[in-house]
XYZ file of C-alpha atoms in Angstrom:
92
model
C -17.242 -13.936 -2.543
C -19.931 -10.774 -2.654
C -17.576 -8.807 -0.366
C -14.415 -9.446 -2.489
C -15.949 -8.440 -5.559
C -16.650 -4.849 -3.919
C -12.984 -4.953 -2.307
C -11.200 -6.008 -5.450
C -13.026 -3.132 -7.631
C -12.239 -0.404 -4.855
C -8.716 -1.322 -4.947
C -8.730 -1.320 -8.790
C -10.549 1.995 -9.000
C -7.601 3.472 -6.637
C -4.810 2.349 -8.933
C -7.069 3.854 -11.769
C -7.459 7.433 -9.578
C -3.898 7.099 -8.574
C -2.845 6.538 -12.185
C -0.567 3.735 -10.941
C 2.167 2.976 -13.634
C 5.171 0.365 -14.003
C 7.926 1.812 -12.659
C 6.765 3.766 -9.740
C 6.845 3.895 -6.326
C 3.663 3.963 -4.097
C 2.705 4.737 -0.697
C -0.210 3.232 0.743
C -2.393 4.287 3.911
C -4.184 1.460 5.159
C -3.604 -2.578 5.219
C -7.223 -3.471 5.592
C -8.790 -5.822 2.738
C -9.148 -2.973 0.220
C -5.418 -2.035 1.102
C -3.605 -5.230 0.868
C -5.421 -5.986 -2.585
C -4.341 -2.592 -3.792
C -0.743 -3.753 -3.158
C -1.301 -6.696 -5.359
C -2.863 -4.766 -8.114
C 0.084 -2.180 -7.616
C 2.451 -5.403 -8.045
C 0.818 -6.404 -11.041
C 1.057 -3.043 -12.613
C 4.459 -3.030 -11.977
C 5.184 -0.528 -9.217
C 8.823 -0.959 -8.301
C 8.412 -0.172 -4.408
C 5.390 -0.103 -2.405
C 5.526 1.463 1.112
C 2.312 0.564 3.583
C 1.305 2.389 6.352
C -0.747 1.234 9.185
C -0.872 0.541 13.097
C -2.164 -2.933 13.527
C 0.868 -5.493 13.420
C -1.281 -8.656 11.418
C -1.875 -6.353 8.783
C 1.566 -4.989 8.447
C 2.763 -8.365 8.429
C 0.241 -9.214 5.872
C 1.453 -6.296 3.775
C 5.231 -7.263 3.909
C 4.458 -10.857 3.010
C 2.831 -9.225 -0.053
C 6.197 -7.322 -1.007
C 5.363 -3.892 0.619
C 7.737 -2.018 3.029
C 5.707 -0.969 6.012
C 5.526 2.129 8.362
C 3.768 1.515 11.838
C 2.575 5.040 12.488
C 2.161 4.186 16.086
C 5.598 3.535 16.208
C 7.301 6.037 13.664
C 6.569 9.351 12.401
C 5.425 8.711 8.784
C 6.927 11.381 6.810
C 10.287 11.242 8.081
C 10.569 7.531 7.837
C 8.570 7.706 4.051
C 11.337 10.351 2.860
C 13.953 7.940 4.485
C 12.689 4.819 2.001
C 11.482 6.672 -0.614
C 13.902 10.168 -0.744
C 11.688 12.864 -2.434
C 8.552 11.078 -1.752
C 6.847 8.277 -3.563
C 5.309 8.830 -6.709
C 1.609 7.785 -6.039
């Protein structure tokens, strides 16, 4: 519970710093605990499309289960793949 309080707040602070708003597209690098909770916060804020970038299959699987599209940077080039997913790049 102590660790969760730090992780959840850190993810929320990232949303604040990014000025994440409803209807935006978002890219997130890192699907560890903070990244996964950031995906949850983004969904609560109404982000329409979330791209999650990582290399660990289990983390990517969890991100997909939370509704994010995923990019494995060991298997794909991030920028070209991101531009296919989100032409023009993400808002945040």
